[in-house]
mmCIF file with all atom_site columns, C-alpha atoms in Angstrom:
data_model
loop_
_atom_site.group_PDB
_atom_site.id
_atom_site.type_symbol
_atom_site.label_atom_id
_atom_site.label_alt_id
_atom_site.label_comp_id
_atom_site.label_asym_id
_atom_site.label_entity_id
_atom_site.label_seq_id
_atom_site.pdbx_PDB_ins_code
_atom_site.Cartn_x
_atom_site.Cartn_y
_atom_site.Cartn_z
_atom_site.occupancy
_atom_site.B_iso_or_equiv
_atom_site.pdbx_formal_charge
_atom_site.auth_seq_id
_atom_site.auth_comp_id
_atom_site.auth_asym_id
_atom_site.auth_atom_id
_atom_site.pdbx_PDB_model_num
ATOM 1   C CA . UNK A 1 1   ? 96.241  95.063 111.646 1.00 0.00 ? 1   UNK A CA 1
ATOM 2   C CA . UNK A 1 2   ? 99.883  95.796 113.205 1.00 0.00 ? 2   UNK A CA 1
ATOM 3   C CA . UNK A 1 3   ? 98.180  97.016 116.243 1.00 0.00 ? 3   UNK A CA 1
ATOM 4   C CA . UNK A 1 4   ? 96.375  93.757 116.884 1.00 0.00 ? 4   UNK A CA 1
ATOM 5   C CA . UNK A 1 5   ? 99.378  91.316 115.890 1.00 0.00 ? 5   UNK A CA 1
ATOM 6   C CA . UNK A 1 6   ? 101.620 93.561 118.361 1.00 0.00 ? 6   UNK A CA 1
ATOM 7   C CA . UNK A 1 7   ? 99.142  93.283 121.169 1.00 0.00 ? 7   UNK A CA 1
ATOM 8   C CA . UNK A 1 8   ? 99.039  89.497 120.734 1.00 0.00 ? 8   UNK A CA 1
ATOM 9   C CA . UNK A 1 9   ? 102.842 89.149 120.855 1.00 0.00 ? 9   UNK A CA 1
ATOM 10  C CA . UNK A 1 10  ? 102.720 91.536 123.828 1.00 0.00 ? 10  UNK A CA 1
ATOM 11  C CA . UNK A 1 11  ? 100.066 89.321 125.419 1.00 0.00 ? 11  UNK A CA 1
ATOM 12  C CA . UNK A 1 12  ? 102.432 86.168 125.163 1.00 0.00 ? 12  UNK A CA 1
ATOM 13  C CA . UNK A 1 13  ? 105.305 87.807 126.512 1.00 0.00 ? 13  UNK A CA 1
ATOM 14  C CA . UNK A 1 14  ? 103.286 89.427 129.281 1.00 0.00 ? 14  UNK A CA 1
ATOM 15  C CA . UNK A 1 15  ? 102.075 85.867 130.168 1.00 0.00 ? 15  UNK A CA 1
ATOM 16  C CA . UNK A 1 16  ? 105.567 84.219 130.004 1.00 0.00 ? 16  UNK A CA 1
ATOM 17  C CA . UNK A 1 17  ? 106.868 87.052 132.561 1.00 0.00 ? 17  UNK A CA 1
ATOM 18  C CA . UNK A 1 18  ? 103.746 86.543 134.752 1.00 0.00 ? 18  UNK A CA 1
ATOM 19  C CA . UNK A 1 19  ? 104.748 82.804 135.242 1.00 0.00 ? 19  UNK A CA 1
ATOM 20  C CA . UNK A 1 20  ? 107.950 83.014 135.938 1.00 0.00 ? 20  UNK A CA 1
ATOM 21  C CA . UNK A 1 21  ? 107.640 81.321 139.219 1.00 0.00 ? 21  UNK A CA 1
ATOM 22  C CA . UNK A 1 22  ? 105.794 78.486 137.629 1.00 0.00 ? 22  UNK A CA 1
ATOM 23  C CA . UNK A 1 23  ? 108.084 77.957 134.739 1.00 0.00 ? 23  UNK A CA 1
ATOM 24  C CA . UNK A 1 24  ? 111.015 77.834 137.112 1.00 0.00 ? 24  UNK A CA 1
ATOM 25  C CA . UNK A 1 25  ? 109.378 75.397 139.380 1.00 0.00 ? 25  UNK A CA 1
ATOM 26  C CA . UNK A 1 26  ? 108.689 73.062 136.320 1.00 0.00 ? 26  UNK A CA 1
ATOM 27  C CA . UNK A 1 27  ? 112.223 73.473 135.038 1.00 0.00 ? 27  UNK A CA 1
ATOM 28  C CA . UNK A 1 28  ? 113.644 72.802 138.568 1.00 0.00 ? 28  UNK A CA 1
ATOM 29  C CA . UNK A 1 29  ? 111.806 69.536 138.778 1.00 0.00 ? 29  UNK A CA 1
ATOM 30  C CA . UNK A 1 30  ? 113.667 68.266 135.585 1.00 0.00 ? 30  UNK A CA 1
ATOM 31  C CA . UNK A 1 31  ? 116.529 70.749 134.959 1.00 0.00 ? 31  UNK A CA 1
ATOM 32  C CA . UNK A 1 32  ? 118.650 73.447 136.374 1.00 0.00 ? 32  UNK A CA 1
ATOM 33  C CA . UNK A 1 33  ? 115.604 75.599 137.307 1.00 0.00 ? 33  UNK A CA 1
ATOM 34  C CA . UNK A 1 34  ? 116.600 78.803 135.291 1.00 0.00 ? 34  UNK A CA 1
ATOM 35  C CA . UNK A 1 35  ? 113.930 78.537 132.710 1.00 0.00 ? 35  UNK A CA 1
ATOM 36  C CA . UNK A 1 36  ? 111.623 81.203 134.269 1.00 0.00 ? 36  UNK A CA 1
ATOM 37  C CA . UNK A 1 37  ? 114.557 83.636 134.980 1.00 0.00 ? 37  UNK A CA 1
ATOM 38  C CA . UNK A 1 38  ? 115.712 83.497 131.467 1.00 0.00 ? 38  UNK A CA 1
ATOM 39  C CA . UNK A 1 39  ? 112.310 83.725 129.874 1.00 0.00 ? 39  UNK A CA 1
ATOM 40  C CA . UNK A 1 40  ? 111.355 86.610 131.900 1.00 0.00 ? 40  UNK A CA 1
ATOM 41  C CA . UNK A 1 41  ? 114.595 88.675 131.230 1.00 0.00 ? 41  UNK A CA 1
ATOM 42  C CA . UNK A 1 42  ? 114.118 87.770 127.526 1.00 0.00 ? 42  UNK A CA 1
ATOM 43  C CA . UNK A 1 43  ? 110.518 88.814 127.535 1.00 0.00 ? 43  UNK A CA 1
ATOM 44  C CA . UNK A 1 44  ? 111.105 92.160 129.021 1.00 0.00 ? 44  UNK A CA 1
ATOM 45  C CA . UNK A 1 45  ? 113.937 92.871 126.747 1.00 0.00 ? 45  UNK A CA 1
ATOM 46  C CA . UNK A 1 46  ? 111.914 92.235 123.809 1.00 0.00 ? 46  UNK A CA 1
ATOM 47  C CA . UNK A 1 47  ? 108.934 94.323 125.246 1.00 0.00 ? 47  UNK A CA 1
ATOM 48  C CA . UNK A 1 48  ? 111.337 97.157 125.483 1.00 0.00 ? 48  UNK A CA 1
ATOM 49  C CA . UNK A 1 49  ? 111.772 97.284 121.809 1.00 0.00 ? 49  UNK A CA 1
ATOM 50  C CA . UNK A 1 50  ? 108.568 96.075 120.459 1.00 0.00 ? 50  UNK A CA 1
ATOM 51  C CA . UNK A 1 51  ? 107.085 99.214 119.638 1.00 0.00 ? 51  UNK A CA 1
ATOM 52  C CA . UNK A 1 52  ? 110.010 99.778 117.357 1.00 0.00 ? 52  UNK A CA 1
ATOM 53  C CA . UNK A 1 53  ? 109.416 96.931 115.052 1.00 0.00 ? 53  UNK A CA 1
ATOM 54  C CA . UNK A 1 54  ? 107.815 97.350 111.898 1.00 0.00 ? 54  UNK A CA 1
ATOM 55  C CA . UNK A 1 55  ? 105.707 94.153 111.667 1.00 0.00 ? 55  UNK A CA 1
ATOM 56  C CA . UNK A 1 56  ? 103.547 95.348 108.728 1.00 0.00 ? 56  UNK A CA 1
ATOM 57  C CA . UNK A 1 57  ? 106.289 95.988 106.022 1.00 0.00 ? 57  UNK A CA 1
ATOM 58  C CA . UNK A 1 58  ? 109.090 93.913 107.679 1.00 0.00 ? 58  UNK A CA 1
ATOM 59  C CA . UNK A 1 59  ? 107.872 91.178 109.411 1.00 0.00 ? 59  UNK A CA 1
ATOM 60  C CA . UNK A 1 60  ? 110.307 88.539 108.683 1.00 0.00 ? 60  UNK A CA 1
ATOM 61  C CA . UNK A 1 61  ? 113.136 91.315 109.714 1.00 0.00 ? 61  UNK A CA 1
ATOM 62  C CA . UNK A 1 62  ? 111.254 92.259 113.166 1.00 0.00 ? 62  UNK A CA 1
ATOM 63  C CA . UNK A 1 63  ? 110.949 88.612 114.113 1.00 0.00 ? 63  UNK A CA 1
ATOM 64  C CA . UNK A 1 64  ? 114.582 88.486 113.391 1.00 0.00 ? 64  UNK A CA 1
ATOM 65  C CA . UNK A 1 65  ? 115.555 91.270 115.796 1.00 0.00 ? 65  UNK A CA 1
ATOM 66  C CA . UNK A 1 66  ? 113.194 89.716 118.395 1.00 0.00 ? 66  UNK A CA 1
ATOM 67  C CA . UNK A 1 67  ? 115.005 86.547 118.002 1.00 0.00 ? 67  UNK A CA 1
ATOM 68  C CA . UNK A 1 68  ? 118.474 88.067 118.436 1.00 0.00 ? 68  UNK A CA 1
ATOM 69  C CA . UNK A 1 69  ? 117.146 90.074 121.662 1.00 0.00 ? 69  UNK A CA 1
ATOM 70  C CA . UNK A 1 70  ? 115.469 86.810 123.059 1.00 0.00 ? 70  UNK A CA 1
ATOM 71  C CA . UNK A 1 71  ? 118.124 84.663 122.586 1.00 0.00 ? 71  UNK A CA 1
ATOM 72  C CA . UNK A 1 72  ? 120.720 86.984 123.858 1.00 0.00 ? 72  UNK A CA 1
ATOM 73  C CA . UNK A 1 73  ? 118.544 87.876 126.730 1.00 0.00 ? 73  UNK A CA 1
ATOM 74  C CA . UNK A 1 74  ? 118.029 84.186 127.630 1.00 0.00 ? 74  UNK A CA 1
ATOM 75  C CA . UNK A 1 75  ? 121.316 83.116 127.939 1.00 0.00 ? 75  UNK A CA 1
ATOM 76  C CA . UNK A 1 76  ? 122.834 79.463 128.527 1.00 0.00 ? 76  UNK A CA 1
ATOM 77  C CA . UNK A 1 77  ? 122.020 76.782 126.286 1.00 0.00 ? 77  UNK A CA 1
ATOM 78  C CA . UNK A 1 78  ? 118.548 77.959 125.770 1.00 0.00 ? 78  UNK A CA 1
ATOM 79  C CA . UNK A 1 79  ? 119.569 81.242 123.873 1.00 0.00 ? 79  UNK A CA 1
ATOM 80  C CA . UNK A 1 80  ? 121.106 79.556 120.808 1.00 0.00 ? 80  UNK A CA 1
ATOM 81  C CA . UNK A 1 81  ? 118.303 76.962 120.872 1.00 0.00 ? 81  UNK A CA 1
ATOM 82  C CA . UNK A 1 82  ? 115.474 79.505 120.614 1.00 0.00 ? 82  UNK A CA 1
ATOM 83  C CA . UNK A 1 83  ? 117.567 81.755 118.391 1.00 0.00 ? 83  UNK A CA 1
ATOM 84  C CA . UNK A 1 84  ? 117.754 79.101 116.006 1.00 0.00 ? 84  UNK A CA 1
ATOM 85  C CA . UNK A 1 85  ? 113.746 78.489 116.216 1.00 0.00 ? 85  UNK A CA 1
ATOM 86  C CA . UNK A 1 86  ? 112.993 82.153 115.825 1.00 0.00 ? 86  UNK A CA 1
ATOM 87  C CA . UNK A 1 87  ? 115.475 82.831 113.096 1.00 0.00 ? 87  UNK A CA 1
ATOM 88  C CA . UNK A 1 88  ? 114.587 79.800 110.864 1.00 0.00 ? 88  UNK A CA 1
ATOM 89  C CA . UNK A 1 89  ? 110.738 80.605 111.486 1.00 0.00 ? 89  UNK A CA 1
ATOM 90  C CA . UNK A 1 90  ? 111.297 84.412 110.601 1.00 0.00 ? 90  UNK A CA 1
ATOM 91  C CA . UNK A 1 91  ? 113.055 83.061 107.172 1.00 0.00 ? 91  UNK A CA 1
ATOM 92  C CA . UNK A 1 92  ? 109.821 81.363 106.273 1.00 0.00 ? 92  UNK A CA 1
ATOM 93  C CA . UNK A 1 93  ? 107.560 84.490 106.904 1.00 0.00 ? 93  UNK A CA 1
ATOM 94  C CA . UNK A 1 94  ? 106.560 86.793 104.217 1.00 0.00 ? 94  UNK A CA 1
ATOM 95  C CA . UNK A 1 95  ? 107.918 90.240 104.692 1.00 0.00 ? 95  UNK A CA 1
ATOM 96  C CA . UNK A 1 96  ? 104.475 91.896 104.723 1.00 0.00 ? 96  UNK A CA 1
ATOM 97  C CA . UNK A 1 97  ? 102.449 90.965 107.804 1.00 0.00 ? 97  UNK A CA 1
ATOM 98  C CA . UNK A 1 98  ? 99.203  90.834 105.550 1.00 0.00 ? 98  UNK A CA 1
ATOM 99  C CA . UNK A 1 99  ? 100.707 88.310 103.080 1.00 0.00 ? 99  UNK A CA 1
ATOM 100 C CA . UNK A 1 100 ? 101.095 85.583 105.599 1.00 0.00 ? 100 UNK A CA 1
ATOM 101 C CA . UNK A 1 101 ? 98.751  82.817 105.428 1.00 0.00 ? 101 UNK A CA 1
ATOM 102 C CA . UNK A 1 102 ? 97.842  80.008 107.936 1.00 0.00 ? 102 UNK A CA 1
ATOM 103 C CA . UNK A 1 103 ? 100.067 77.938 105.953 1.00 0.00 ? 103 UNK A CA 1
ATOM 104 C CA . UNK A 1 104 ? 103.074 80.442 105.831 1.00 0.00 ? 104 UNK A CA 1
ATOM 105 C CA . UNK A 1 105 ? 102.657 80.443 109.962 1.00 0.00 ? 105 UNK A CA 1
ATOM 106 C CA . UNK A 1 106 ? 102.393 76.558 110.266 1.00 0.00 ? 106 UNK A CA 1
ATOM 107 C CA . UNK A 1 107 ? 105.589 76.604 107.973 1.00 0.00 ? 107 UNK A CA 1
ATOM 108 C CA . UNK A 1 108 ? 107.442 78.951 110.076 1.00 0.00 ? 108 UNK A CA 1
ATOM 109 C CA . UNK A 1 109 ? 106.663 77.108 113.264 1.00 0.00 ? 109 UNK A CA 1
ATOM 110 C CA . UNK A 1 110 ? 107.613 73.722 111.811 1.00 0.00 ? 110 UNK A CA 1
ATOM 111 C CA . UNK A 1 111 ? 110.695 75.035 110.510 1.00 0.00 ? 111 UNK A CA 1
ATOM 112 C CA . UNK A 1 112 ? 111.685 76.657 114.067 1.00 0.00 ? 112 UNK A CA 1
ATOM 113 C CA . UNK A 1 113 ? 111.155 73.193 115.557 1.00 0.00 ? 113 UNK A CA 1
ATOM 114 C CA . UNK A 1 114 ? 113.180 71.653 112.882 1.00 0.00 ? 114 UNK A CA 1
ATOM 115 C CA . UNK A 1 115 ? 116.214 74.165 113.416 1.00 0.00 ? 115 UNK A CA 1
ATOM 116 C CA . UNK A 1 116 ? 116.017 73.814 117.170 1.00 0.00 ? 116 UNK A CA 1
ATOM 117 C CA . UNK A 1 117 ? 116.306 69.951 116.856 1.00 0.00 ? 117 UNK A CA 1
ATOM 118 C CA . UNK A 1 118 ? 119.303 70.390 114.382 1.00 0.00 ? 118 UNK A CA 1
ATOM 119 C CA . UNK A 1 119 ? 120.913 73.171 116.795 1.00 0.00 ? 119 UNK A CA 1
ATOM 120 C CA . UNK A 1 120 ? 120.332 71.084 120.087 1.00 0.00 ? 120 UNK A CA 1
ATOM 121 C CA . UNK A 1 121 ? 120.462 67.503 118.610 1.00 0.00 ? 121 UNK A CA 1
ATOM 122 C CA . UNK A 1 122 ? 117.312 66.543 120.468 1.00 0.00 ? 122 UNK A CA 1
ATOM 123 C CA . UNK A 1 123 ? 114.592 64.433 118.956 1.00 0.00 ? 123 UNK A CA 1
ATOM 124 C CA . UNK A 1 124 ? 110.793 64.081 120.237 1.00 0.00 ? 124 UNK A CA 1
ATOM 125 C CA . UNK A 1 125 ? 111.024 61.813 122.949 1.00 0.00 ? 125 UNK A CA 1
ATOM 126 C CA . UNK A 1 126 ? 114.259 62.763 124.624 1.00 0.00 ? 126 UNK A CA 1
ATOM 127 C CA . UNK A 1 127 ? 112.606 64.469 127.285 1.00 0.00 ? 127 UNK A CA 1
ATOM 128 C CA . UNK A 1 128 ? 113.414 68.263 126.390 1.00 0.00 ? 128 UNK A CA 1
ATOM 129 C CA . UNK A 1 129 ? 111.524 71.304 125.306 1.00 0.00 ? 129 UNK A CA 1
ATOM 130 C CA . UNK A 1 130 ? 111.444 69.578 121.792 1.00 0.00 ? 130 UNK A CA 1
ATOM 131 C CA . UNK A 1 131 ? 108.885 67.353 122.998 1.00 0.00 ? 131 UNK A CA 1
ATOM 132 C CA . UNK A 1 132 ? 106.427 70.346 123.913 1.00 0.00 ? 132 UNK A CA 1
ATOM 133 C CA . UNK A 1 133 ? 107.333 71.985 120.569 1.00 0.00 ? 133 UNK A CA 1
ATOM 134 C CA . UNK A 1 134 ? 106.765 68.797 118.515 1.00 0.00 ? 134 UNK A CA 1
ATOM 135 C CA . UNK A 1 135 ? 103.355 67.992 120.209 1.00 0.00 ? 135 UNK A CA 1
ATOM 136 C CA . UNK A 1 136 ? 102.368 71.599 119.564 1.00 0.00 ? 136 UNK A CA 1
ATOM 137 C CA . UNK A 1 137 ? 103.340 71.301 115.940 1.00 0.00 ? 137 UNK A CA 1
ATOM 138 C CA . UNK A 1 138 ? 101.273 67.960 115.711 1.00 0.00 ? 138 UNK A CA 1
ATOM 139 C CA . UNK A 1 139 ? 98.291  69.593 117.289 1.00 0.00 ? 139 UNK A CA 1
ATOM 140 C CA . UNK A 1 140 ? 98.345  72.584 114.717 1.00 0.00 ? 140 UNK A CA 1
ATOM 141 C CA . UNK A 1 141 ? 98.589  69.945 111.940 1.00 0.00 ? 141 UNK A CA 1
ATOM 142 C CA . UNK A 1 142 ? 95.691  68.159 113.145 1.00 0.00 ? 142 UNK A CA 1
ATOM 143 C CA . UNK A 1 143 ? 93.765  71.481 113.604 1.00 0.00 ? 143 UNK A CA 1
ATOM 144 C CA . UNK A 1 144 ? 94.955  74.153 111.393 1.00 0.00 ? 144 UNK A CA 1
ATOM 145 C CA . UNK A 1 145 ? 92.185  76.419 112.303 1.00 0.00 ? 145 UNK A CA 1
ATOM 146 C CA . UNK A 1 146 ? 94.059  77.767 115.121 1.00 0.00 ? 146 UNK A CA 1
ATOM 147 C CA . UNK A 1 147 ? 96.718  79.382 112.518 1.00 0.00 ? 147 UNK A CA 1
ATOM 148 C CA . UNK A 1 148 ? 93.469  80.271 110.477 1.00 0.00 ? 148 UNK A CA 1
ATOM 149 C CA . UNK A 1 149 ? 91.858  82.163 113.585 1.00 0.00 ? 149 UNK A CA 1
ATOM 150 C CA . UNK A 1 150 ? 95.475  84.082 113.885 1.00 0.00 ? 150 UNK A CA 1
ATOM 151 C CA . UNK A 1 151 ? 95.653  84.819 110.425 1.00 0.00 ? 151 UNK A CA 1
ATOM 152 C CA . UNK A 1 152 ? 92.221  86.441 110.506 1.00 0.00 ? 152 UNK A CA 1
ATOM 153 C CA . UNK A 1 153 ? 92.760  88.238 113.352 1.00 0.00 ? 153 UNK A CA 1
ATOM 154 C CA . UNK A 1 154 ? 95.752  89.867 112.041 1.00 0.00 ? 154 UNK A CA 1
ATOM 155 C CA . UNK A 1 155 ? 93.754  90.735 108.903 1.00 0.00 ? 155 UNK A CA 1
ATOM 156 C CA . UNK A 1 156 ? 91.084  92.310 110.635 1.00 0.00 ? 156 UNK A CA 1
ATOM 157 C CA . UNK A 1 157 ? 92.893  94.051 113.193 1.00 0.00 ? 157 UNK A CA 1
#
């Protein structure tokens, strides 16, 4: 179970890293163009520690550790925003990986979005990363099977 979950997290991080240029170009069109750089730096830092994290017996603590590493590595104003997202989400997760249900994952994601909005003051429609995160939350509410698939993948792994 833990191996499959760790592999999913690694896959997401590797996808972020491999898309550094695209992320930077998209951010440059509307912002300061450092999204890809910060995300890649943070992704590499989390990958460097991921094998030392105990997802099976300390999921919430492991996500908190990833949050600290991710937000410190990201820097700028995005670092604290992502830190608030992941730390609030981690607080909603059960300690044991296997105890988390699709409802737990959904609640964690939604709390993360809420924390980021509180930290940065942005609301949906303000043309910030909140728009994408909020749309993701709405899509998952409309189709919660996505979380069910994640939960089942984790349980069967």
